Amino acid sequence: MSHPAVARLRELLPPPGSGGDAVDWKLIELTTGLVFPADYRELVELYGGGEINEYLSVSTPPVPGSPYGDLLDRGDPALSDRDREELGALLPGGALPPLLPFAGTASSDVAFWLREGAPDDWRVAVFRRQTPHGTSRWTVLDGGTAALCVAALTGEVHPFSERLSASGGHGFVSWRGV
């Protein structure tokens, strides 16, 4: 059964005809100790590596030939103390859980998982590179990867430097080009 956020994403953003990426999730868990959220695993299997509206790219685990397969290469993000403090101020208790970047935009914005609790409970934090003076660079959202995509595509939230919502529909371009 499809994750509800992935089902909604599929309504807004048709998956590529080439299909998604096949990933051995058990092997990744054994080799890295990381278990990924169910919505993310389903999104990767349905869409694979690529770009939404030629703007937002979601990283995947390594897939032969895919330039988007860099998820496991991403280490601790290089954030300034000020940026870490600003994010911490938005979180209960102010403590920063381990961060793992999983998506980026053409404007150099970065989406992170806040890896606290069970993977399906991870929240998302988006760091915007470009913000009006005096506004927070961070947006913190409940829900996972698919919920972030849905919220940005529908205009429910605007976590990135540019808006993803568009009246003309949305497109996904797979790394396979089809």
PDB file of C-alpha atoms in Angstrom:
ATOM      1  CA  MET A   1       0.000   0.000   0.000  1.00  0.00           C
ATOM      2  CA  SER A   2       1.316   3.401  -0.963  1.00  0.00           C
ATOM      3  CA  HIS A   3       2.370   5.915   1.664  1.00  0.00           C
ATOM      4  CA  PRO A   4      -0.318   8.678   1.751  1.00  0.00           C
ATOM      5  CA  ALA A   5       2.152  11.489   0.988  1.00  0.00           C
ATOM      6  CA  VAL A   6       3.627   9.521  -1.931  1.00  0.00           C
ATOM      7  CA  ALA A   7       0.119   8.826  -3.270  1.00  0.00           C
ATOM      8  CA  ARG A   8      -0.632  12.565  -3.161  1.00  0.00           C
ATOM      9  CA  LEU A   9       2.722  13.368  -4.790  1.00  0.00           C
ATOM     10  CA  ARG A  10       1.920  10.941  -7.587  1.00  0.00           C
ATOM     11  CA  GLU A  11      -1.309  12.895  -8.275  1.00  0.00           C
ATOM     12  CA  LEU A  12       0.647  16.154  -8.541  1.00  0.00           C
ATOM     13  CA  LEU A  13       3.762  14.861 -10.247  1.00  0.00           C
ATOM     14  CA  PRO A  14       3.559  11.969 -12.705  1.00  0.00           C
ATOM     15  CA  PRO A  15       6.411   9.473 -12.183  1.00  0.00           C
ATOM     16  CA  PRO A  16       8.807   9.016 -15.103  1.00  0.00           C
ATOM     17  CA  GLY A  17       8.005   6.393 -17.707  1.00  0.00           C
ATOM     18  CA  SER A  18      11.420   4.840 -17.088  1.00  0.00           C
ATOM     19  CA  GLY A  19      10.476   3.976 -13.507  1.00  0.00           C
ATOM     20  CA  GLY A  20      12.448   4.562 -10.370  1.00  0.00           C
ATOM     21  CA  ASP A  21      15.688   3.213  -8.978  1.00  0.00           C
ATOM     22  CA  ALA A  22      16.112  -0.286  -7.568  1.00  0.00           C
ATOM     23  CA  VAL A  23      17.938  -0.071  -4.242  1.00  0.00           C
ATOM     24  CA  ASP A  24      18.954  -2.860  -1.886  1.00  0.00           C
ATOM     25  CA  TRP A  25      17.709  -1.196   1.316  1.00  0.00           C
ATOM     26  CA  LYS A  26      18.706  -4.168   3.496  1.00  0.00           C
ATOM     27  CA  LEU A  27      22.297  -3.996   2.232  1.00  0.00           C
ATOM     28  CA  ILE A  28      22.440  -0.272   2.952  1.00  0.00           C
ATOM     29  CA  GLU A  29      21.173  -0.896   6.460  1.00  0.00           C
ATOM     30  CA  LEU A  30      23.772  -3.636   7.005  1.00  0.00           C
ATOM     31  CA  THR A  31      26.690  -1.599   5.620  1.00  0.00           C
ATOM     32  CA  THR A  32      25.830   1.841   7.006  1.00  0.00           C
ATOM     33  CA  GLY A  33      23.522   1.200   9.943  1.00  0.00           C
ATOM     34  CA  LEU A  34      21.044   3.649   8.409  1.00  0.00           C
ATOM     35  CA  VAL A  35      17.369   2.853   7.971  1.00  0.00           C
ATOM     36  CA  PHE A  36      15.514   5.323   5.766  1.00  0.00           C
ATOM     37  CA  PRO A  37      11.917   6.517   6.072  1.00  0.00           C
ATOM     38  CA  ALA A  38       9.280   4.489   4.209  1.00  0.00           C
ATOM     39  CA  ASP A  39       8.055   7.473   2.166  1.00  0.00           C
ATOM     40  CA  TYR A  40      11.598   8.161   0.953  1.00  0.00           C
ATOM     41  CA  ARG A  41      12.198   4.526  -0.021  1.00  0.00           C
ATOM     42  CA  GLU A  42       8.926   4.486  -1.952  1.00  0.00           C
ATOM     43  CA  LEU A  43       9.726   7.815  -3.628  1.00  0.00           C
ATOM     44  CA  VAL A  44      13.128   6.500  -4.791  1.00  0.00           C
ATOM     45  CA  GLU A  45      11.571   3.295  -6.122  1.00  0.00           C
ATOM     46  CA  LEU A  46       8.829   5.233  -7.943  1.00  0.00           C
ATOM     47  CA  TYR A  47      10.764   8.238  -9.285  1.00  0.00           C
ATOM     48  CA  GLY A  48      14.470   7.502  -8.859  1.00  0.00           C
ATOM     49  CA  GLY A  49      17.076  10.213  -9.134  1.00  0.00           C
ATOM     50  CA  GLY A  50      16.109  13.336 -10.998  1.00  0.00           C
ATOM     51  CA  GLU A  51      14.701  16.819 -10.696  1.00  0.00           C
ATOM     52  CA  ILE A  52      11.303  18.260  -9.899  1.00  0.00           C
ATOM     53  CA  ASN A  53      10.452  21.266 -12.079  1.00  0.00           C
ATOM     54  CA  GLU A  54      14.135  21.451 -13.048  1.00  0.00           C
ATOM     55  CA  TYR A  55      14.761  22.920  -9.601  1.00  0.00           C
ATOM     56  CA  LEU A  56      14.596  20.421  -6.727  1.00  0.00           C
ATOM     57  CA  SER A  57      16.745  17.294  -6.808  1.00  0.00           C
ATOM     58  CA  VAL A  58      16.441  14.462  -4.309  1.00  0.00           C
ATOM     59  CA  SER A  59      19.564  12.415  -3.645  1.00  0.00           C
ATOM     60  CA  THR A  60      19.388   8.643  -3.736  1.00  0.00           C
ATOM     61  CA  PRO A  61      21.655   5.880  -2.500  1.00  0.00           C
ATOM     62  CA  PRO A  62      24.251   4.849  -5.098  1.00  0.00           C
ATOM     63  CA  VAL A  63      22.704   3.610  -8.344  1.00  0.00           C
ATOM     64  CA  PRO A  64      25.028   2.697 -11.239  1.00  0.00           C
ATOM     65  CA  GLY A  65      25.062   5.567 -13.740  1.00  0.00           C
ATOM     66  CA  SER A  66      23.000   7.999 -11.674  1.00  0.00           C
ATOM     67  CA  PRO A  67      24.493  11.405 -10.863  1.00  0.00           C
ATOM     68  CA  TYR A  68      21.938  11.683  -8.025  1.00  0.00           C
ATOM     69  CA  GLY A  69      23.279   8.662  -6.110  1.00  0.00           C
ATOM     70  CA  ASP A  70      25.309  10.684  -3.614  1.00  0.00           C
ATOM     71  CA  LEU A  71      23.116  10.359  -0.511  1.00  0.00           C
ATOM     72  CA  LEU A  72      25.574   8.152   1.373  1.00  0.00           C
ATOM     73  CA  ASP A  73      28.504  10.451   0.495  1.00  0.00           C
ATOM     74  CA  ARG A  74      27.007  13.363   2.393  1.00  0.00           C
ATOM     75  CA  GLY A  75      28.525  13.837   5.810  1.00  0.00           C
ATOM     76  CA  ASP A  76      27.907  16.290   8.593  1.00  0.00           C
ATOM     77  CA  PRO A  77      26.832  19.538   6.952  1.00  0.00           C
ATOM     78  CA  ALA A  78      29.161  22.532   7.092  1.00  0.00           C
ATOM     79  CA  LEU A  79      26.870  25.013   8.819  1.00  0.00           C
ATOM     80  CA  SER A  80      27.991  28.072  10.701  1.00  0.00           C
ATOM     81  CA  ASP A  81      27.467  28.266  14.448  1.00  0.00           C
ATOM     82  CA  ARG A  82      24.879  30.982  13.789  1.00  0.00           C
ATOM     83  CA  ASP A  83      22.934  28.730  11.392  1.00  0.00           C
ATOM     84  CA  ARG A  84      23.043  25.839  13.864  1.00  0.00           C
ATOM     85  CA  GLU A  85      21.824  28.116  16.672  1.00  0.00           C
ATOM     86  CA  GLU A  86      19.021  29.467  14.484  1.00  0.00           C
ATOM     87  CA  LEU A  87      17.840  25.951  13.645  1.00  0.00           C
ATOM     88  CA  GLY A  88      18.140  24.840  17.267  1.00  0.00           C
ATOM     89  CA  ALA A  89      15.915  27.741  18.323  1.00  0.00           C
ATOM     90  CA  LEU A  90      13.134  26.290  16.132  1.00  0.00           C
ATOM     91  CA  LEU A  91      13.316  22.836  17.740  1.00  0.00           C
ATOM     92  CA  PRO A  92      11.832  21.636  21.031  1.00  0.00           C
ATOM     93  CA  GLY A  93      14.499  21.892  23.701  1.00  0.00           C
ATOM     94  CA  GLY A  94      16.865  23.596  21.259  1.00  0.00           C
ATOM     95  CA  ALA A  95      18.953  20.443  20.803  1.00  0.00           C
ATOM     96  CA  LEU A  96      20.087  19.705  17.273  1.00  0.00           C
ATOM     97  CA  PRO A  97      19.724  16.031  16.284  1.00  0.00           C
ATOM     98  CA  PRO A  98      22.063  14.565  13.666  1.00  0.00           C
ATOM     99  CA  LEU A  99      21.361  16.107  10.251  1.00  0.00           C
ATOM    100  CA  LEU A 100      21.497  14.300   6.917  1.00  0.00           C
ATOM    101  CA  PRO A 101      21.095  16.319   3.716  1.00  0.00           C
ATOM    102  CA  PHE A 102      18.848  14.569   1.191  1.00  0.00           C
ATOM    103  CA  ALA A 103      17.815  17.205  -1.345  1.00  0.00           C
ATOM    104  CA  GLY A 104      18.994  20.443  -2.872  1.00  0.00           C
ATOM    105  CA  THR A 105      17.792  23.151  -5.206  1.00  0.00           C
ATOM    106  CA  ALA A 106      19.221  25.086  -8.117  1.00  0.00           C
ATOM    107  CA  SER A 107      19.383  28.037  -5.675  1.00  0.00           C
ATOM    108  CA  SER A 108      21.689  26.024  -3.357  1.00  0.00           C
ATOM    109  CA  ASP A 109      19.017  25.485  -0.709  1.00  0.00           C
ATOM    110  CA  VAL A 110      19.422  22.213   1.198  1.00  0.00           C
ATOM    111  CA  ALA A 111      16.804  19.933   2.784  1.00  0.00           C
ATOM    112  CA  PHE A 112      17.894  17.863   5.779  1.00  0.00           C
ATOM    113  CA  TRP A 113      16.384  15.063   7.757  1.00  0.00           C
ATOM    114  CA  LEU A 114      16.384  15.764  11.493  1.00  0.00           C
ATOM    115  CA  ARG A 115      17.385  12.229  12.494  1.00  0.00           C
ATOM    116  CA  GLU A 116      15.680  11.890  15.820  1.00  0.00           C
ATOM    117  CA  GLY A 117      13.540   8.898  16.771  1.00  0.00           C
ATOM    118  CA  ALA A 118      12.322   6.274  14.322  1.00  0.00           C
ATOM    119  CA  PRO A 119      13.051   7.058  10.636  1.00  0.00           C
ATOM    120  CA  ASP A 120       9.348   7.461   9.820  1.00  0.00           C
ATOM    121  CA  ASP A 121       9.204  10.156  12.520  1.00  0.00           C
ATOM    122  CA  TRP A 122      12.100  12.230  11.164  1.00  0.00           C
ATOM    123  CA  ARG A 123      11.187  15.821  10.500  1.00  0.00           C
ATOM    124  CA  VAL A 124      12.578  17.925   7.677  1.00  0.00           C
ATOM    125  CA  ALA A 125      14.509  21.183   7.929  1.00  0.00           C
ATOM    126  CA  VAL A 126      15.174  23.307   4.844  1.00  0.00           C
ATOM    127  CA  PHE A 127      18.022  25.820   4.782  1.00  0.00           C
ATOM    128  CA  ARG A 128      17.451  28.658   2.313  1.00  0.00           C
ATOM    129  CA  ARG A 129      20.497  30.389   0.903  1.00  0.00           C
ATOM    130  CA  GLN A 130      18.509  33.467  -0.128  1.00  0.00           C
ATOM    131  CA  THR A 131      16.138  35.124   2.332  1.00  0.00           C
ATOM    132  CA  PRO A 132      14.900  38.658   2.902  1.00  0.00           C
ATOM    133  CA  HIS A 133      16.852  40.474   5.599  1.00  0.00           C
ATOM    134  CA  GLY A 134      15.658  39.614   9.092  1.00  0.00           C
ATOM    135  CA  THR A 135      13.844  36.402   8.159  1.00  0.00           C
ATOM    136  CA  SER A 136      14.884  32.914   9.191  1.00  0.00           C
ATOM    137  CA  ARG A 137      16.834  30.835   6.721  1.00  0.00           C
ATOM    138  CA  TRP A 138      15.215  27.713   8.179  1.00  0.00           C
ATOM    139  CA  THR A 139      11.848  26.079   7.669  1.00  0.00           C
ATOM    140  CA  VAL A 140      11.061  23.032   9.821  1.00  0.00           C
ATOM    141  CA  LEU A 141       8.284  20.695   8.715  1.00  0.00           C
ATOM    142  CA  ASP A 142       6.605  17.688  10.211  1.00  0.00           C
ATOM    143  CA  GLY A 143       6.447  14.833   7.753  1.00  0.00           C
ATOM    144  CA  GLY A 144       9.089  13.446   5.477  1.00  0.00           C
ATOM    145  CA  THR A 145      10.463  13.805   2.000  1.00  0.00           C
ATOM    146  CA  ALA A 146       7.208  13.230   0.109  1.00  0.00           C
ATOM    147  CA  ALA A 147       5.292  15.581   2.432  1.00  0.00           C
ATOM    148  CA  LEU A 148       7.893  18.298   1.778  1.00  0.00           C
ATOM    149  CA  CYS A 149       7.529  17.832  -1.978  1.00  0.00           C
ATOM    150  CA  VAL A 150       3.729  17.915  -1.794  1.00  0.00           C
ATOM    151  CA  ALA A 151       3.684  21.007   0.431  1.00  0.00           C
ATOM    152  CA  ALA A 152       6.095  22.854  -1.860  1.00  0.00           C
ATOM    153  CA  LEU A 153       4.291  21.823  -5.074  1.00  0.00           C
ATOM    154  CA  THR A 154       0.866  22.842  -3.749  1.00  0.00           C
ATOM    155  CA  GLY A 155       2.126  26.101  -2.286  1.00  0.00           C
ATOM    156  CA  GLU A 156       1.151  25.058   1.240  1.00  0.00           C
ATOM    157  CA  VAL A 157       4.662  26.144   2.268  1.00  0.00           C
ATOM    158  CA  HIS A 158       7.453  27.975   0.488  1.00  0.00           C
ATOM    159  CA  PRO A 159      10.604  26.548   2.055  1.00  0.00           C
ATOM    160  CA  PHE A 160      12.916  27.236  -0.889  1.00  0.00           C
ATOM    161  CA  SER A 161      14.414  30.408  -2.357  1.00  0.00           C
ATOM    162  CA  GLU A 162      12.088  30.004  -5.340  1.00  0.00           C
ATOM    163  CA  ARG A 163       8.531  28.698  -5.361  1.00  0.00           C
ATOM    164  CA  LEU A 164       7.816  25.239  -6.755  1.00  0.00           C
ATOM    165  CA  SER A 165       4.073  25.753  -7.043  1.00  0.00           C
ATOM    166  CA  ALA A 166       2.975  26.438 -10.593  1.00  0.00           C
ATOM    167  CA  SER A 167      -0.372  26.706 -12.320  1.00  0.00           C
ATOM    168  CA  GLY A 168       0.836  24.888 -15.426  1.00  0.00           C
ATOM    169  CA  GLY A 169       1.551  21.575 -13.760  1.00  0.00           C
ATOM    170  CA  HIS A 170       4.737  19.935 -12.604  1.00  0.00           C
ATOM    171  CA  GLY A 171       7.361  17.777 -14.189  1.00  0.00           C
ATOM    172  CA  PHE A 172       9.922  15.242 -13.083  1.00  0.00           C
ATOM    173  CA  VAL A 173      13.025  14.657 -15.186  1.00  0.00           C
ATOM    174  CA  SER A 174      14.723  11.331 -14.509  1.00  0.00           C
ATOM    175  CA  TRP A 175      18.480  10.929 -14.749  1.00  0.00           C
ATOM    176  CA  ARG A 176      17.725   8.363 -17.436  1.00  0.00           C
ATOM    177  CA  GLY A 177      16.331  11.152 -19.625  1.00  0.00           C
ATOM    178  CA  VAL A 178      12.989   9.452 -20.287  1.00  0.00           C
TER     179      VAL A 178
END
